[in-house]
Amino acid sequence: NNNNNSKSKTNDSKNNKEGKKSSSLPFGKKKFGGGSASVVSLGRPIASFFSAVPPQITVMQKRVTDAEKEVDKASTDLKDFRIRNEHLLKSAEQLERERLEKKEKELEKERGVEKTEKGVEKTEKELEKSEDKVMGEEKEEEEDEEEKGS
């Protein structure tokens, strides 16, 4: 493949010499001491100079492509991690909320029990007072009856 290209380039440059005197290259013949500024003056076509470079370029391109893939994967992993992290944070917040609500309910029950106990105690005291009143009234009545009877 390279041989065919080099022959065609050589033929093209010969045709250029014969047909056109002006070169499409930016530099002129004067700079090279009267020599031709064409590719042939270099001894071989420009393509042959680059024939050794593409393997290095492809290796570098492969490295770049691999690095880009790694970056994309890392980016995706980071997004996934952030999503999982947000989900876990929300779950943790929800669990904490539920735990606090449960604790509040337990405290309310305890307060209710305390209130009920206080209410029972109050009721018992009121009952004792009313019993004492009733007993006191009964005693007074008994004493009154005894006084009347005597």
PDB file of C-alpha atoms in Angstrom:
ATOM      1  CA  ASN A   1       0.000   0.000   0.000  1.00  0.00           C
ATOM      2  CA  ASN A   2       2.812   2.421   0.888  1.00  0.00           C
ATOM      3  CA  ASN A   3       4.739   1.519  -2.263  1.00  0.00           C
ATOM      4  CA  ASN A   4       1.790   2.386  -4.462  1.00  0.00           C
ATOM      5  CA  ASN A   5       1.306   5.694  -2.682  1.00  0.00           C
ATOM      6  CA  SER A   6       4.963   6.625  -2.915  1.00  0.00           C
ATOM      7  CA  LYS A   7       5.027   5.902  -6.675  1.00  0.00           C
ATOM      8  CA  SER A   8       1.940   7.966  -7.306  1.00  0.00           C
ATOM      9  CA  LYS A   9       3.339  10.854  -5.242  1.00  0.00           C
ATOM     10  CA  THR A  10       6.589  10.704  -7.177  1.00  0.00           C
ATOM     11  CA  ASN A  11       4.719  10.719 -10.473  1.00  0.00           C
ATOM     12  CA  ASP A  12       2.561  13.616  -9.312  1.00  0.00           C
ATOM     13  CA  SER A  13       5.582  15.647  -8.330  1.00  0.00           C
ATOM     14  CA  LYS A  14       7.265  14.917 -11.685  1.00  0.00           C
ATOM     15  CA  ASN A  15       4.120  16.061 -13.436  1.00  0.00           C
ATOM     16  CA  ASN A  16       4.184  19.174 -11.291  1.00  0.00           C
ATOM     17  CA  LYS A  17       7.762  19.914 -12.339  1.00  0.00           C
ATOM     18  CA  GLU A  18       6.966  19.494 -15.984  1.00  0.00           C
ATOM     19  CA  GLY A  19       3.531  21.117 -16.102  1.00  0.00           C
ATOM     20  CA  LYS A  20       3.629  23.872 -13.500  1.00  0.00           C
ATOM     21  CA  LYS A  21       6.647  25.756 -12.306  1.00  0.00           C
ATOM     22  CA  SER A  22       4.916  27.278  -9.266  1.00  0.00           C
ATOM     23  CA  SER A  23       4.534  25.061  -6.217  1.00  0.00           C
ATOM     24  CA  SER A  24       1.486  25.035  -3.988  1.00  0.00           C
ATOM     25  CA  LEU A  25       3.810  24.968  -0.966  1.00  0.00           C
ATOM     26  CA  PRO A  26       4.342  28.325   0.778  1.00  0.00           C
ATOM     27  CA  PHE A  27       8.137  28.360   0.436  1.00  0.00           C
ATOM     28  CA  GLY A  28       9.916  29.120  -2.794  1.00  0.00           C
ATOM     29  CA  LYS A  29      12.902  27.592  -4.577  1.00  0.00           C
ATOM     30  CA  LYS A  30      15.279  30.436  -3.656  1.00  0.00           C
ATOM     31  CA  LYS A  31      15.429  29.445   0.011  1.00  0.00           C
ATOM     32  CA  PHE A  32      16.823  26.046  -0.904  1.00  0.00           C
ATOM     33  CA  GLY A  33      19.665  27.304  -3.043  1.00  0.00           C
ATOM     34  CA  GLY A  34      17.881  26.795  -6.309  1.00  0.00           C
ATOM     35  CA  GLY A  35      16.739  23.283  -5.449  1.00  0.00           C
ATOM     36  CA  SER A  36      13.159  22.165  -5.906  1.00  0.00           C
ATOM     37  CA  ALA A  37      10.772  22.838  -3.091  1.00  0.00           C
ATOM     38  CA  SER A  38       8.688  19.798  -3.940  1.00  0.00           C
ATOM     39  CA  VAL A  39       8.298  16.692  -1.832  1.00  0.00           C
ATOM     40  CA  VAL A  40      10.706  14.762  -4.086  1.00  0.00           C
ATOM     41  CA  SER A  41      13.618  16.937  -3.011  1.00  0.00           C
ATOM     42  CA  LEU A  42      13.273  15.467   0.479  1.00  0.00           C
ATOM     43  CA  GLY A  43      14.040  12.027  -0.873  1.00  0.00           C
ATOM     44  CA  ARG A  44      10.726  10.396  -0.109  1.00  0.00           C
ATOM     45  CA  PRO A  45       7.070  11.413   0.114  1.00  0.00           C
ATOM     46  CA  ILE A  46       5.748  13.129   3.224  1.00  0.00           C
ATOM     47  CA  ALA A  47       3.437  10.182   3.937  1.00  0.00           C
ATOM     48  CA  SER A  48       6.477   7.969   4.580  1.00  0.00           C
ATOM     49  CA  PHE A  49       7.629  10.344   7.323  1.00  0.00           C
ATOM     50  CA  PHE A  50       4.346   9.831   9.118  1.00  0.00           C
ATOM     51  CA  SER A  51       4.209   6.095   8.577  1.00  0.00           C
ATOM     52  CA  ALA A  52       6.126   5.496  11.843  1.00  0.00           C
ATOM     53  CA  VAL A  53       3.945   7.933  13.832  1.00  0.00           C
ATOM     54  CA  PRO A  54       0.424   6.425  13.594  1.00  0.00           C
ATOM     55  CA  PRO A  55       1.113   3.483  15.934  1.00  0.00           C
ATOM     56  CA  GLN A  56       2.214   5.953  18.607  1.00  0.00           C
ATOM     57  CA  ILE A  57      -0.766   8.167  17.872  1.00  0.00           C
ATOM     58  CA  THR A  58      -3.164   5.238  17.995  1.00  0.00           C
ATOM     59  CA  VAL A  59      -1.653   4.137  21.313  1.00  0.00           C
ATOM     60  CA  MET A  60      -2.134   7.642  22.684  1.00  0.00           C
ATOM     61  CA  GLN A  61      -5.634   7.841  21.225  1.00  0.00           C
ATOM     62  CA  LYS A  62      -6.441   4.503  22.845  1.00  0.00           C
ATOM     63  CA  ARG A  63      -5.116   5.780  26.161  1.00  0.00           C
ATOM     64  CA  VAL A  64      -7.210   8.932  25.824  1.00  0.00           C
ATOM     65  CA  THR A  65     -10.276   6.895  24.894  1.00  0.00           C
ATOM     66  CA  ASP A  66      -9.690   4.552  27.828  1.00  0.00           C
ATOM     67  CA  ALA A  67      -9.209   7.524  30.156  1.00  0.00           C
ATOM     68  CA  GLU A  68     -12.424   9.123  28.846  1.00  0.00           C
ATOM     69  CA  LYS A  69     -14.255   5.846  29.462  1.00  0.00           C
ATOM     70  CA  GLU A  70     -12.873   5.723  33.005  1.00  0.00           C
ATOM     71  CA  VAL A  71     -13.948   9.324  33.580  1.00  0.00           C
ATOM     72  CA  ASP A  72     -17.433   8.555  32.240  1.00  0.00           C
ATOM     73  CA  LYS A  73     -17.649   5.478  34.466  1.00  0.00           C
ATOM     74  CA  ALA A  74     -16.418   7.437  37.475  1.00  0.00           C
ATOM     75  CA  SER A  75     -18.930  10.180  36.711  1.00  0.00           C
ATOM     76  CA  THR A  76     -21.737   7.632  36.469  1.00  0.00           C
ATOM     77  CA  ASP A  77     -20.555   5.958  39.670  1.00  0.00           C
ATOM     78  CA  LEU A  78     -20.459   9.342  41.389  1.00  0.00           C
ATOM     79  CA  LYS A  79     -24.010  10.127  40.252  1.00  0.00           C
ATOM     80  CA  ASP A  80     -25.159   6.700  41.459  1.00  0.00           C
ATOM     81  CA  PHE A  81     -23.351   7.248  44.750  1.00  0.00           C
ATOM     82  CA  ARG A  82     -25.001  10.647  45.202  1.00  0.00           C
ATOM     83  CA  ILE A  83     -28.423   9.169  44.447  1.00  0.00           C
ATOM     84  CA  ARG A  84     -27.831   6.317  46.909  1.00  0.00           C
ATOM     85  CA  ASN A  85     -26.470   8.778  49.467  1.00  0.00           C
ATOM     86  CA  GLU A  86     -29.546  11.004  49.125  1.00  0.00           C
ATOM     87  CA  HIS A  87     -31.782   7.943  49.427  1.00  0.00           C
ATOM     88  CA  LEU A  88     -29.926   6.757  52.519  1.00  0.00           C
ATOM     89  CA  LEU A  89     -30.084  10.219  54.063  1.00  0.00           C
ATOM     90  CA  LYS A  90     -33.818  10.389  53.405  1.00  0.00           C
ATOM     91  CA  SER A  91     -34.252   6.898  54.855  1.00  0.00           C
ATOM     92  CA  ALA A  92     -32.189   7.832  57.907  1.00  0.00           C
ATOM     93  CA  GLU A  93     -34.195  11.033  58.367  1.00  0.00           C
ATOM     94  CA  GLN A  94     -37.440   9.062  58.024  1.00  0.00           C
ATOM     95  CA  LEU A  95     -36.274   6.454  60.545  1.00  0.00           C
ATOM     96  CA  GLU A  96     -35.200   9.193  62.951  1.00  0.00           C
ATOM     97  CA  ARG A  97     -38.563  10.919  62.529  1.00  0.00           C
ATOM     98  CA  GLU A  98     -40.425   7.652  63.173  1.00  0.00           C
ATOM     99  CA  ARG A  99     -38.250   6.923  66.213  1.00  0.00           C
ATOM    100  CA  LEU A 100     -38.918  10.389  67.649  1.00  0.00           C
ATOM    101  CA  GLU A 101     -42.651  10.078  66.974  1.00  0.00           C
ATOM    102  CA  LYS A 102     -42.698   6.700  68.713  1.00  0.00           C
ATOM    103  CA  LYS A 103     -40.786   8.163  71.650  1.00  0.00           C
ATOM    104  CA  GLU A 104     -43.229  11.093  71.806  1.00  0.00           C
ATOM    105  CA  LYS A 105     -46.195   8.702  71.861  1.00  0.00           C
ATOM    106  CA  GLU A 106     -44.578   6.711  74.662  1.00  0.00           C
ATOM    107  CA  LEU A 107     -43.954   9.916  76.604  1.00  0.00           C
ATOM    108  CA  GLU A 108     -47.563  10.995  76.028  1.00  0.00           C
ATOM    109  CA  LYS A 109     -48.741   7.614  77.294  1.00  0.00           C
ATOM    110  CA  GLU A 110     -46.531   7.989  80.352  1.00  0.00           C
ATOM    111  CA  ARG A 111     -47.893  11.503  80.890  1.00  0.00           C
ATOM    112  CA  GLY A 112     -51.397  10.127  80.454  1.00  0.00           C
ATOM    113  CA  VAL A 113     -50.693   7.416  82.998  1.00  0.00           C
ATOM    114  CA  GLU A 114     -49.235  10.001  85.361  1.00  0.00           C
ATOM    115  CA  LYS A 115     -52.273  12.222  84.812  1.00  0.00           C
ATOM    116  CA  THR A 116     -54.534   9.245  85.372  1.00  0.00           C
ATOM    117  CA  GLU A 117     -52.608   8.303  88.519  1.00  0.00           C
ATOM    118  CA  LYS A 118     -52.826  11.893  89.744  1.00  0.00           C
ATOM    119  CA  GLY A 119     -56.510  11.904  88.875  1.00  0.00           C
ATOM    120  CA  VAL A 120     -57.020   8.660  90.769  1.00  0.00           C
ATOM    121  CA  GLU A 121     -55.122  10.038  93.742  1.00  0.00           C
ATOM    122  CA  LYS A 122     -57.172  13.236  93.590  1.00  0.00           C
ATOM    123  CA  THR A 123     -60.372  11.259  93.319  1.00  0.00           C
ATOM    124  CA  GLU A 124     -59.288   9.052  96.238  1.00  0.00           C
ATOM    125  CA  LYS A 125     -58.563  12.136  98.328  1.00  0.00           C
ATOM    126  CA  GLU A 126     -61.904  13.652  97.390  1.00  0.00           C
ATOM    127  CA  LEU A 127     -63.558  10.355  98.226  1.00  0.00           C
ATOM    128  CA  GLU A 128     -61.807  10.238 101.589  1.00  0.00           C
ATOM    129  CA  LYS A 129     -62.869  13.834 102.266  1.00  0.00           C
ATOM    130  CA  SER A 130     -66.436  13.113 101.318  1.00  0.00           C
ATOM    131  CA  GLU A 131     -66.326   9.928 103.395  1.00  0.00           C
ATOM    132  CA  ASP A 132     -64.944  11.952 106.274  1.00  0.00           C
ATOM    133  CA  LYS A 133     -67.748  14.474 105.757  1.00  0.00           C
ATOM    134  CA  VAL A 134     -70.318  11.761 105.618  1.00  0.00           C
ATOM    135  CA  MET A 135     -68.819  10.078 108.664  1.00  0.00           C
ATOM    136  CA  GLY A 136     -68.654  13.429 110.438  1.00  0.00           C
ATOM    137  CA  GLU A 137     -72.289  14.134 109.586  1.00  0.00           C
ATOM    138  CA  GLU A 138     -73.302  10.656 110.724  1.00  0.00           C
ATOM    139  CA  LYS A 139     -71.417  11.147 113.977  1.00  0.00           C
ATOM    140  CA  GLU A 140     -73.114  14.507 114.466  1.00  0.00           C
ATOM    141  CA  GLU A 141     -76.477  12.927 113.737  1.00  0.00           C
ATOM    142  CA  GLU A 142     -75.723  10.119 116.191  1.00  0.00           C
ATOM    143  CA  GLU A 143     -74.632  12.623 118.789  1.00  0.00           C
ATOM    144  CA  ASP A 144     -77.755  14.701 118.116  1.00  0.00           C
ATOM    145  CA  GLU A 145     -79.908  11.604 118.473  1.00  0.00           C
ATOM    146  CA  GLU A 146     -78.130  10.666 121.663  1.00  0.00           C
ATOM    147  CA  GLU A 147     -78.657  14.173 123.008  1.00  0.00           C
ATOM    148  CA  LYS A 148     -82.348  14.046 122.082  1.00  0.00           C
ATOM    149  CA  GLY A 149     -82.621  10.610 123.581  1.00  0.00           C
ATOM    150  CA  SER A 150     -81.184  11.682 126.877  1.00  0.00           C
TER     151      SER A 150
END
